[in-house]
Amino acid sequence: MSKILVQKFGGTSVGDPERIKRVAARIKSYYEKGYQLVVVVSAMGDTTDDLIELAAKISKNPPKREMDMLLSTGEQISISLLAMALAETGVPAISFTGGQVNIVTDGNFSNARIESIDTARLTHELSQNHVCIVAGFQGVDVQQNITTLGRGGSDTTAVALAAALKAKECEIYTDVDGVYTTDPNKVDGARKLSQISYDEMLELASLGAGVLHSRAVEFAKKYDVVIHVKSSFNYNEGTKIVSENDMMEKILVTGVTLKNDDARVTVADIPDKPGIAAELFGALAEKKINIDVIVQSSGRAQKGSKEEKTNTISFTTPVASVSTAQEVLSALTKKWGAGSISTDENIAIVSAVGIGMKSHTGVAASMFKALADNNINIEMISTSEIKISCVIAQERGKDALRLIHHVFGLDNVA
Ligand code: ADP
Ligand code: ASP
Ligand code: MG
């Protein structure tokens, strides 16, 4: 069994000097148990947000390369301070930027994907009994440009390192003591899960459960890395993210999420011909625009009219992608002679996730009924084998989240 353990500490956990010292003390206790430690840290507290604000004071549209150069500095502060804190306690530690440990990504600034990691330097340092501290959220592309992995991306750095080093486990220390049935900071009755499958966690993370970066879960699933989410403020048992086969019971609904940062985009009067949807979503994909829920409704041409039949296509996408999507779509609608493009940012997506749905029916019906009984209108629906999502008005989002959490028996009844 590998003695390598990867531990990741998020922004709140290293938010001030005292907390950095506390993290150092925890690392020391593992070091003394004989683990070989690779520690990944995020930027302190709100540093990344502050850097984004700083850039906005200089430019409305900063070059993406320079933005990544700027944002990567946050993590550089915390790795050096943590290495100093460890040195103070007598533990030999050495800090590295992503580039220094050869975390190579594609060149997609602000949302780069890790392509390879060369672990030679890390394994050498570990063999010397040094604790390696690696800056999260960053890498370099093949031209040595600094890239960042998307907000929350330090989780992905940690899991990717755990995979590359064949570590025993990847511990993610954060400000809650595990993965809950829903965000414990939004719903009082949220309950901590002792384990959850990769697929469920992947759905929850993509649907707005910010506790883990979804790409980190993707990596973990692909390379069989066990993730253990724990609190950096106490020693409680956390939540293990494991393969479905290792799940003790397959719960019907494991968790619910609410996402408020998506918008709906609607394109009206699109010619009803083969290939149109492929062209539309192909053009959006080329611009790396993420799409979630899609609905196509067919308009009917007037009886006897010579006019062609048309469709309306609506989809949801992050608010941040709306203006790019509009540019892409206006070129297409002109070309097709299609109708108007409209957008609505006042939506929320509420979702229920659980592997038990694979073998049970009626989950969707219960969710729809709960919303209907409370007069919440469903505007769009999307399902997968293990999730159901409904697009609703944003002002009813929190009500819907609590309601669905309750309907599926997830409330803590302590
Ligand atoms: P870190 O800085 O440690 O990466 P994050 O803020 O990214 O921390 O993630 C932790 C936060 O995720 C929690 O404070 C919590 O509000 C939020 N969260 C959202 N959904 C969940 C969930 N299902 N379980 C636990 N935490 C969740
Ligand atoms: N510091 C980065 C962010 O705030 C990465 C991370 O915390 O994981 O998004
Ligand atoms: Mg995070």
CSV table of C-alpha atoms and ligand atoms in Angstrom, one decimal:
chain,number,residue,atom,x,y,z
A,1,MET,CA,0.0,0.0,0.0
A,2,SER,CA,1.3,3.4,-1.0
A,3,LYS,CA,2.6,5.6,1.8
A,4,ILE,CA,1.9,8.7,-0.3
A,5,LEU,CA,-1.0,10.8,0.8
A,6,VAL,CA,-2.2,13.9,-1.0
A,7,GLN,CA,-3.9,16.5,1.2
A,8,LYS,CA,-5.6,19.7,-0.2
A,9,PHE,CA,-6.5,22.7,1.9
A,10,GLY,CA,-9.0,25.2,0.5
A,11,GLY,CA,-9.0,29.0,0.7
A,12,THR,CA,-10.8,29.3,4.0
A,13,SER,CA,-8.6,26.7,5.6
A,14,VAL,CA,-5.5,28.8,4.9
A,15,GLY,CA,-7.3,32.2,5.2
A,16,ASP,CA,-5.0,33.8,7.8
A,17,PRO,CA,-1.6,33.2,9.4
A,18,GLU,CA,-3.2,31.4,12.4
A,19,ARG,CA,-5.0,29.0,10.1
A,20,ILE,CA,-1.9,28.4,8.1
A,21,LYS,CA,-0.1,27.4,11.3
A,22,ARG,CA,-3.0,25.1,12.2
A,23,VAL,CA,-2.8,23.4,8.8
A,24,ALA,CA,1.0,23.0,9.4
A,25,ALA,CA,0.3,21.3,12.7
A,26,ARG,CA,-2.1,18.9,11.1
A,27,ILE,CA,0.4,18.1,8.3
A,28,LYS,CA,3.1,17.5,10.9
A,29,SER,CA,1.0,14.9,12.7
A,30,TYR,CA,0.6,13.0,9.5
A,31,TYR,CA,4.3,13.4,8.7
A,32,GLU,CA,5.2,11.9,12.1
A,33,LYS,CA,3.0,8.9,11.3
A,34,GLY,CA,5.3,8.1,8.4
A,35,TYR,CA,3.2,9.3,5.4
A,36,GLN,CA,4.9,10.8,2.4
A,37,LEU,CA,3.0,14.0,1.9
A,38,VAL,CA,2.1,16.1,-1.1
A,39,VAL,CA,0.0,19.1,0.0
A,40,VAL,CA,-2.0,21.2,-2.4
A,41,VAL,CA,-3.2,24.6,-1.3
A,42,SER,CA,-5.6,27.3,-2.7
A,43,ALA,CA,-5.1,31.0,-2.4
A,44,MET,CA,-5.8,32.5,1.0
A,45,GLY,CA,-9.4,33.4,1.7
A,46,ASP,CA,-10.9,35.6,-1.0
A,47,THR,CA,-7.6,36.4,-2.7
A,48,THR,CA,-8.7,35.1,-6.1
A,49,ASP,CA,-11.8,37.3,-6.0
A,50,ASP,CA,-9.8,40.3,-4.9
A,51,LEU,CA,-7.3,39.7,-7.8
A,52,ILE,CA,-10.2,39.6,-10.3
A,53,GLU,CA,-11.5,42.9,-8.9
A,54,LEU,CA,-8.1,44.4,-9.1
A,55,ALA,CA,-7.8,43.5,-12.8
A,56,ALA,CA,-11.3,45.0,-13.4
A,57,LYS,CA,-9.9,48.3,-12.2
A,58,ILE,CA,-7.4,48.2,-15.0
A,59,SER,CA,-9.3,46.6,-17.9
A,60,LYS,CA,-12.8,45.6,-18.8
A,61,ASN,CA,-11.5,42.9,-21.0
A,62,PRO,CA,-8.1,41.8,-19.8
A,63,PRO,CA,-6.0,39.5,-22.1
A,64,LYS,CA,-6.8,35.9,-20.9
A,65,ARG,CA,-3.1,35.0,-20.6
A,66,GLU,CA,-2.4,37.9,-18.3
A,67,MET,CA,-5.5,37.1,-16.2
A,68,ASP,CA,-4.1,33.6,-15.6
A,69,MET,CA,-0.7,35.1,-14.8
A,70,LEU,CA,-2.3,37.3,-12.2
A,71,LEU,CA,-4.6,34.7,-10.6
A,72,SER,CA,-1.9,32.1,-10.2
A,73,THR,CA,-0.1,34.5,-7.8
A,74,GLY,CA,-2.7,33.9,-5.1
A,75,GLU,CA,-1.6,30.2,-4.7
A,76,GLN,CA,2.0,31.2,-4.8
A,77,ILE,CA,1.6,33.2,-1.6
A,78,SER,CA,0.0,30.4,0.3
A,79,ILE,CA,2.5,27.6,-0.8
A,80,SER,CA,5.4,29.7,0.4
A,81,LEU,CA,3.8,30.7,3.7
A,82,LEU,CA,2.8,27.1,4.4
A,83,ALA,CA,6.3,25.9,3.7
A,84,MET,CA,7.6,28.5,6.2
A,85,ALA,CA,5.1,27.4,8.8
A,86,LEU,CA,6.2,23.8,8.4
A,87,ALA,CA,9.9,24.8,8.6
A,88,GLU,CA,9.0,26.6,11.9
A,89,THR,CA,7.7,23.3,13.3
A,90,GLY,CA,10.8,21.4,12.2
A,91,VAL,CA,9.2,19.7,9.2
A,92,PRO,CA,11.3,19.9,6.0
A,93,ALA,CA,9.0,21.3,3.3
A,94,ILE,CA,9.5,22.7,-0.2
A,95,SER,CA,7.0,24.6,-2.2
A,96,PHE,CA,6.4,24.4,-6.0
A,97,THR,CA,4.3,26.2,-8.6
A,98,GLY,CA,2.3,24.1,-11.0
A,99,GLY,CA,4.9,24.7,-13.7
A,100,GLN,CA,7.8,23.6,-11.4
A,101,VAL,CA,6.3,20.2,-11.0
A,102,ASN,CA,5.4,19.9,-14.7
A,103,ILE,CA,1.7,20.1,-14.5
A,104,VAL,CA,1.1,20.5,-18.3
A,105,THR,CA,-2.3,21.7,-19.5
A,106,ASP,CA,-3.9,22.7,-22.8
A,107,GLY,CA,-3.7,26.4,-23.7
A,108,ASN,CA,-7.3,27.2,-22.7
A,109,PHE,CA,-6.7,30.1,-20.3
A,110,SER,CA,-9.0,30.3,-17.3
A,111,ASN,CA,-10.3,26.8,-17.8
A,112,ALA,CA,-7.4,24.7,-18.8
A,113,ARG,CA,-7.3,20.9,-18.7
A,114,ILE,CA,-4.4,19.0,-17.2
A,115,GLU,CA,-2.8,16.9,-20.0
A,116,SER,CA,0.2,15.4,-18.2
A,117,ILE,CA,2.2,15.5,-15.0
A,118,ASP,CA,5.9,14.4,-14.7
A,119,THR,CA,6.3,13.3,-11.1
A,120,ALA,CA,10.1,12.9,-11.1
A,121,ARG,CA,10.8,16.0,-9.0
A,122,LEU,CA,8.1,15.2,-6.5
A,123,THR,CA,9.1,11.6,-6.0
A,124,HIS,CA,12.7,12.6,-5.5
A,125,GLU,CA,11.7,15.1,-2.8
A,126,LEU,CA,9.5,12.6,-1.2
A,127,SER,CA,12.3,10.1,-1.1
A,128,GLN,CA,14.3,12.7,0.8
A,129,ASN,CA,11.5,12.9,3.4
A,130,HIS,CA,10.5,16.4,2.3
A,131,VAL,CA,6.8,17.5,2.4
A,132,CYS,CA,6.0,18.8,-1.1
A,133,ILE,CA,3.6,21.8,-1.2
A,134,VAL,CA,2.1,22.4,-4.6
A,135,ALA,CA,0.2,25.4,-5.8
A,136,GLY,CA,-3.4,24.4,-6.7
A,137,PHE,CA,-5.4,25.6,-9.7
A,138,GLN,CA,-2.5,26.2,-12.1
A,139,GLY,CA,-0.3,24.6,-14.7
A,140,VAL,CA,1.7,25.6,-17.8
A,141,ASP,CA,0.9,24.9,-21.4
A,142,VAL,CA,3.5,23.5,-23.8
A,143,GLN,CA,4.8,27.0,-24.4
A,144,GLN,CA,5.3,27.6,-20.7
A,145,ASN,CA,2.5,30.1,-20.4
A,146,ILE,CA,0.9,29.9,-17.0
A,147,THR,CA,-2.7,28.6,-17.1
A,148,THR,CA,-5.4,28.2,-14.5
A,149,LEU,CA,-7.9,25.3,-14.2
A,150,GLY,CA,-11.2,27.1,-13.6
A,151,ARG,CA,-12.6,28.4,-10.3
A,152,GLY,CA,-12.3,25.8,-7.6
A,153,GLY,CA,-9.6,24.0,-9.6
A,154,SER,CA,-7.3,23.3,-6.8
A,155,ASP,CA,-9.3,20.1,-6.1
A,156,THR,CA,-8.4,19.0,-9.6
A,157,THR,CA,-4.7,19.6,-9.0
A,158,ALA,CA,-4.9,17.5,-5.9
A,159,VAL,CA,-6.7,14.6,-7.4
A,160,ALA,CA,-4.5,14.7,-10.6
A,161,LEU,CA,-1.4,14.5,-8.4
A,162,ALA,CA,-2.9,11.6,-6.4
A,163,ALA,CA,-3.6,9.8,-9.6
A,164,ALA,CA,-0.1,10.5,-11.1
A,165,LEU,CA,1.6,9.5,-7.8
A,166,LYS,CA,-0.6,6.5,-7.2
A,167,ALA,CA,-1.3,7.9,-3.8
A,168,LYS,CA,-3.2,6.0,-1.1
A,169,GLU,CA,-5.9,8.6,-1.0
A,170,CYS,CA,-6.6,12.2,-1.7
A,171,GLU,CA,-7.9,14.2,1.3
A,172,ILE,CA,-9.7,17.4,0.6
A,173,TYR,CA,-9.9,19.6,3.6
A,174,THR,CA,-12.5,22.3,3.5
A,175,ASP,CA,-14.8,24.5,5.7
A,176,VAL,CA,-17.5,21.8,6.1
A,177,ASP,CA,-16.9,18.3,7.4
A,178,GLY,CA,-18.0,16.4,4.3
A,179,VAL,CA,-20.4,16.2,1.5
A,180,TYR,CA,-24.0,16.8,2.6
A,181,THR,CA,-27.3,16.0,1.1
A,182,THR,CA,-27.4,19.7,0.0
A,183,ASP,CA,-25.3,22.8,0.8
A,184,PRO,CA,-25.4,22.9,4.7
A,185,ASN,CA,-24.9,26.7,4.5
A,186,LYS,CA,-28.2,27.0,2.6
A,187,VAL,CA,-30.4,24.3,4.2
A,188,ASP,CA,-30.4,23.8,7.9
A,189,GLY,CA,-31.5,20.2,7.8
A,190,ALA,CA,-28.8,19.0,5.4
A,191,ARG,CA,-27.3,15.7,6.5
A,192,LYS,CA,-23.7,14.5,6.1
A,193,LEU,CA,-23.2,11.5,3.9
A,194,SER,CA,-20.6,8.9,4.9
A,195,GLN,CA,-20.0,7.9,1.3
A,196,ILE,CA,-21.2,8.8,-2.2
A,197,SER,CA,-20.4,7.3,-5.6
A,198,TYR,CA,-18.3,9.1,-8.2
A,199,ASP,CA,-21.2,9.4,-10.6
A,200,GLU,CA,-23.5,10.9,-8.0
A,201,MET,CA,-20.8,13.3,-6.9
A,202,LEU,CA,-20.0,14.2,-10.5
A,203,GLU,CA,-23.7,15.1,-11.1
A,204,LEU,CA,-23.9,17.1,-7.9
A,205,ALA,CA,-20.7,19.0,-8.6
A,206,SER,CA,-21.8,19.8,-12.1
A,207,LEU,CA,-25.2,20.9,-10.9
A,208,GLY,CA,-23.9,23.4,-8.4
A,209,ALA,CA,-22.6,21.6,-5.3
A,210,GLY,CA,-19.5,23.7,-5.0
A,211,VAL,CA,-17.8,21.5,-2.4
A,212,LEU,CA,-15.8,19.7,-5.2
A,213,HIS,CA,-14.6,20.8,-8.6
A,214,SER,CA,-16.4,18.5,-11.1
A,215,ARG,CA,-13.2,17.8,-13.0
A,216,ALA,CA,-11.6,16.5,-9.9
A,217,VAL,CA,-14.3,13.9,-9.5
A,218,GLU,CA,-13.9,13.0,-13.2
A,219,PHE,CA,-10.2,12.4,-12.7
A,220,ALA,CA,-10.9,10.4,-9.5
A,221,LYS,CA,-13.3,8.1,-11.3
A,222,LYS,CA,-11.1,7.6,-14.2
A,223,TYR,CA,-8.0,6.7,-12.2
A,224,ASP,CA,-9.7,5.1,-9.2
A,225,VAL,CA,-8.6,7.7,-6.6
A,226,VAL,CA,-10.5,7.6,-3.4
A,227,ILE,CA,-11.4,11.2,-2.4
A,228,HIS,CA,-12.0,11.9,1.3
A,229,VAL,CA,-13.7,15.2,2.0
A,230,LYS,CA,-13.0,16.4,5.6
A,231,SER,CA,-13.0,19.6,7.7
A,232,SER,CA,-9.8,21.4,8.4
A,233,PHE,CA,-11.4,22.8,11.6
A,234,ASN,CA,-12.1,19.5,13.4
A,235,TYR,CA,-11.3,15.8,13.3
A,236,ASN,CA,-14.7,14.4,12.3
A,237,GLU,CA,-15.0,11.5,9.9
A,238,GLY,CA,-15.6,13.0,6.5
A,239,THR,CA,-17.3,11.7,3.3
A,240,LYS,CA,-15.6,9.2,1.0
A,241,ILE,CA,-16.1,9.3,-2.7
A,242,VAL,CA,-15.9,5.8,-4.0
A,243,SER,CA,-16.9,3.6,-6.9
A,244,GLU,CA,-20.5,2.5,-7.1
A,245,ASN,CA,-19.5,-1.1,-6.4
A,246,ASP,CA,-18.2,-0.1,-3.0
A,247,MET,CA,-21.4,1.7,-2.0
A,248,MET,CA,-23.1,0.0,1.0
A,249,GLU,CA,-26.6,1.0,0.0
A,250,LYS,CA,-28.0,2.6,-3.2
A,251,ILE,CA,-30.1,5.4,-1.9
A,252,LEU,CA,-32.9,6.7,-4.1
A,253,VAL,CA,-32.0,10.3,-3.9
A,254,THR,CA,-28.6,11.1,-2.4
A,255,GLY,CA,-28.5,14.9,-2.8
A,256,VAL,CA,-30.2,17.9,-4.2
A,257,THR,CA,-28.7,21.1,-5.7
A,258,LEU,CA,-29.6,24.6,-6.7
A,259,LYS,CA,-27.8,26.5,-9.4
A,260,ASN,CA,-28.4,30.2,-9.8
A,261,ASP,CA,-25.7,31.2,-12.3
A,262,ASP,CA,-27.2,29.8,-15.5
A,263,ALA,CA,-29.4,31.7,-18.0
A,264,ARG,CA,-31.9,30.4,-20.6
A,265,VAL,CA,-31.3,31.3,-24.2
A,266,THR,CA,-34.1,30.9,-26.7
A,267,VAL,CA,-33.9,31.0,-30.4
A,268,ALA,CA,-37.3,31.2,-32.2
A,269,ASP,CA,-38.5,30.2,-35.7
A,270,ILE,CA,-35.6,28.0,-36.6
A,271,PRO,CA,-36.2,26.1,-39.9
A,272,ASP,CA,-37.2,22.5,-39.2
A,273,LYS,CA,-34.5,20.7,-41.2
A,274,PRO,CA,-32.0,17.9,-40.4
A,275,GLY,CA,-28.6,19.2,-39.3
A,276,ILE,CA,-29.8,22.5,-37.8
A,277,ALA,CA,-29.4,21.5,-34.1
A,278,ALA,CA,-26.1,19.9,-34.9
A,279,GLU,CA,-24.9,23.2,-36.5
A,280,LEU,CA,-26.2,25.3,-33.6
A,281,PHE,CA,-24.7,23.2,-30.8
A,282,GLY,CA,-21.6,22.5,-32.8
A,283,ALA,CA,-20.9,26.2,-33.1
A,284,LEU,CA,-21.5,26.8,-29.4
A,285,ALA,CA,-19.1,23.8,-28.6
A,286,GLU,CA,-16.4,25.3,-30.7
A,287,LYS,CA,-16.5,28.4,-28.5
A,288,LYS,CA,-16.3,26.1,-25.5
A,289,ILE,CA,-19.8,27.2,-24.3
A,290,ASN,CA,-21.2,24.7,-21.8
A,291,ILE,CA,-24.8,23.7,-22.3
A,292,ASP,CA,-27.0,22.0,-19.7
A,293,VAL,CA,-30.7,21.6,-20.3
A,294,ILE,CA,-32.0,21.7,-23.9
A,295,VAL,CA,-35.6,21.8,-25.0
A,296,GLN,CA,-36.9,21.9,-28.6
A,297,SER,CA,-40.5,22.6,-29.3
A,298,SER,CA,-41.9,22.4,-32.8
A,299,GLY,CA,-44.1,25.1,-34.1
A,300,ARG,CA,-46.8,24.0,-36.5
A,301,ALA,CA,-47.1,25.8,-39.8
A,302,GLN,CA,-50.6,27.1,-40.6
A,303,LYS,CA,-52.7,24.5,-42.4
A,304,GLY,CA,-52.5,25.1,-46.2
A,305,SER,CA,-49.8,27.7,-45.7
A,306,LYS,CA,-46.7,27.4,-47.9
A,307,GLU,CA,-44.5,28.5,-45.0
A,308,GLU,CA,-42.0,26.0,-43.7
A,309,LYS,CA,-42.4,24.4,-40.3
A,310,THR,CA,-40.2,25.9,-37.7
A,311,ASN,CA,-38.9,25.1,-34.2
A,312,THR,CA,-38.0,26.9,-31.1
A,313,ILE,CA,-34.8,25.8,-29.3
A,314,SER,CA,-34.1,26.8,-25.7
A,315,PHE,CA,-31.0,25.9,-23.7
A,316,THR,CA,-29.4,26.8,-20.4
A,317,THR,CA,-25.8,28.0,-20.2
A,318,PRO,CA,-23.7,29.9,-17.6
A,319,VAL,CA,-24.6,33.6,-17.4
A,320,ALA,CA,-20.9,34.3,-18.1
A,321,SER,CA,-21.3,32.6,-21.5
A,322,VAL,CA,-24.4,34.4,-22.7
A,323,SER,CA,-22.8,37.2,-24.7
A,324,THR,CA,-20.5,34.8,-26.6
A,325,ALA,CA,-23.5,32.6,-27.2
A,326,GLN,CA,-25.5,35.5,-28.6
A,327,GLU,CA,-22.7,36.4,-31.0
A,328,VAL,CA,-22.5,32.8,-32.3
A,329,LEU,CA,-26.3,32.6,-32.6
A,330,SER,CA,-26.9,35.9,-34.3
A,331,ALA,CA,-24.5,34.8,-37.1
A,332,LEU,CA,-26.5,31.6,-37.5
A,333,THR,CA,-30.0,33.1,-37.3
A,334,LYS,CA,-29.1,35.5,-40.0
A,335,LYS,CA,-27.8,32.7,-42.2
A,336,TRP,CA,-30.9,30.6,-41.6
A,337,GLY,CA,-33.4,33.5,-41.7
A,338,ALA,CA,-34.5,32.4,-38.2
A,339,GLY,CA,-36.3,34.5,-35.6
A,340,SER,CA,-35.2,36.3,-32.5
A,341,ILE,CA,-32.8,35.4,-29.8
A,342,SER,CA,-34.0,36.0,-26.2
A,343,THR,CA,-32.3,35.4,-22.9
A,344,ASP,CA,-33.6,35.1,-19.3
A,345,GLU,CA,-31.1,35.3,-16.4
A,346,ASN,CA,-33.8,35.0,-13.7
A,347,ILE,CA,-33.8,31.2,-13.7
A,348,ALA,CA,-32.6,28.6,-11.3
A,349,ILE,CA,-32.0,24.9,-11.9
A,350,VAL,CA,-33.0,22.6,-9.1
A,351,SER,CA,-31.9,19.0,-9.3
A,352,ALA,CA,-32.2,15.6,-7.5
A,353,VAL,CA,-29.4,13.0,-7.8
A,354,GLY,CA,-29.2,9.4,-6.8
A,355,ILE,CA,-28.0,6.1,-8.2
A,356,GLY,CA,-31.2,4.4,-6.8
A,357,MET,CA,-33.1,6.1,-9.6
A,358,LYS,CA,-31.6,3.6,-12.0
A,359,SER,CA,-33.9,0.9,-10.5
A,360,HIS,CA,-36.8,2.8,-9.2
A,361,THR,CA,-39.6,4.6,-11.0
A,362,GLY,CA,-41.7,7.6,-9.9
A,363,VAL,CA,-38.9,9.8,-8.7
A,364,ALA,CA,-39.6,12.4,-11.4
A,365,ALA,CA,-43.3,12.3,-10.6
A,366,SER,CA,-42.7,12.9,-6.9
A,367,MET,CA,-40.5,15.9,-7.7
A,368,PHE,CA,-42.9,17.4,-10.2
A,369,LYS,CA,-45.8,16.9,-7.7
A,370,ALA,CA,-43.9,18.6,-4.9
A,371,LEU,CA,-43.2,21.6,-7.1
A,372,ALA,CA,-46.8,21.7,-8.4
A,373,ASP,CA,-48.3,21.5,-4.9
A,374,ASN,CA,-46.3,24.6,-4.0
A,375,ASN,CA,-47.2,26.5,-7.1
A,376,ILE,CA,-43.7,26.4,-8.6
A,377,ASN,CA,-43.9,26.3,-12.4
A,378,ILE,CA,-41.5,24.0,-14.2
A,379,GLU,CA,-40.1,25.7,-17.3
A,380,MET,CA,-37.8,23.1,-18.6
A,381,ILE,CA,-36.9,19.5,-17.6
A,382,SER,CA,-33.8,17.4,-18.2
A,383,THR,CA,-33.0,13.9,-16.9
A,384,SER,CA,-30.2,11.4,-16.9
A,385,GLU,CA,-30.1,7.9,-15.5
A,386,ILE,CA,-29.3,9.2,-12.0
A,387,LYS,CA,-30.7,12.8,-12.0
A,388,ILE,CA,-33.7,15.0,-12.7
A,389,SER,CA,-33.3,18.8,-13.2
A,390,CYS,CA,-36.0,21.4,-13.4
A,391,VAL,CA,-35.6,24.9,-14.6
A,392,ILE,CA,-37.8,27.3,-12.5
A,393,ALA,CA,-38.0,31.0,-11.6
A,394,GLN,CA,-35.0,32.1,-9.6
A,395,GLU,CA,-37.1,33.7,-6.9
A,396,ARG,CA,-38.6,30.3,-6.0
A,397,GLY,CA,-35.2,28.5,-6.1
A,398,LYS,CA,-34.6,28.3,-2.3
A,399,ASP,CA,-38.1,27.1,-1.6
A,400,ALA,CA,-37.8,24.4,-4.3
A,401,LEU,CA,-34.5,23.3,-2.9
A,402,ARG,CA,-35.9,22.9,0.7
A,403,LEU,CA,-39.0,21.3,-0.6
A,404,ILE,CA,-37.3,18.6,-2.6
A,405,HIS,CA,-34.8,17.9,0.1
A,406,HIS,CA,-37.8,17.3,2.4
A,407,VAL,CA,-39.9,15.3,-0.1
A,408,PHE,CA,-37.1,12.8,-0.6
A,409,GLY,CA,-36.6,12.3,3.2
A,410,LEU,CA,-33.2,13.9,3.3
A,411,ASP,CA,-33.8,16.2,6.3
A,412,ASN,CA,-31.8,15.6,9.4
A,413,VAL,CA,-34.2,14.4,12.0
A,414,ALA,CA,-31.9,14.5,15.0
B,1,ADP,P1,-12.6,25.4,-0.4
B,1,ADP,O1,-12.2,26.8,-0.4
B,1,ADP,O2,-12.2,24.6,0.7
B,1,ADP,O3,-12.4,24.7,-1.7
B,1,ADP,P2,-15.4,25.7,-1.2
B,1,ADP,O4,-16.1,27.0,-0.8
B,1,ADP,O5,-15.0,25.6,-2.6
B,1,ADP,O6,-14.2,25.4,-0.2
B,1,ADP,O7,-16.4,24.4,-0.9
B,1,ADP,C1,-17.0,24.3,0.4
B,1,ADP,C2,-18.4,24.8,0.4
B,1,ADP,O8,-19.2,24.1,-0.5
B,1,ADP,C3,-19.1,24.7,1.7
B,1,ADP,O9,-18.8,25.8,2.5
B,1,ADP,C4,-20.5,24.7,1.3
B,1,ADP,O10,-21.2,25.9,1.5
B,1,ADP,C5,-20.5,24.4,-0.2
B,1,ADP,N1,-21.4,23.2,-0.6
B,1,ADP,C6,-22.3,23.3,-1.6
B,1,ADP,N2,-22.9,22.1,-1.7
B,1,ADP,C7,-22.5,21.3,-0.7
B,1,ADP,C8,-22.7,20.0,-0.3
B,1,ADP,N3,-23.7,19.2,-0.9
B,1,ADP,N4,-22.1,19.5,0.8
B,1,ADP,C9,-21.1,20.2,1.4
B,1,ADP,N5,-20.8,21.5,1.1
B,1,ADP,C10,-21.5,22.0,0.0
B,2,ASP,N1,-8.1,30.0,-5.7
B,2,ASP,C1,-8.9,29.4,-6.8
B,2,ASP,C2,-10.4,29.9,-6.7
B,2,ASP,O1,-10.7,30.7,-5.8
B,2,ASP,C3,-8.9,27.9,-6.9
B,2,ASP,C4,-9.4,27.2,-5.7
B,2,ASP,O2,-9.7,27.8,-4.6
B,2,ASP,O3,-9.6,26.0,-5.8
B,2,ASP,O4,-11.2,29.5,-7.5
B,3,MG,MG,-13.4,24.6,-3.6
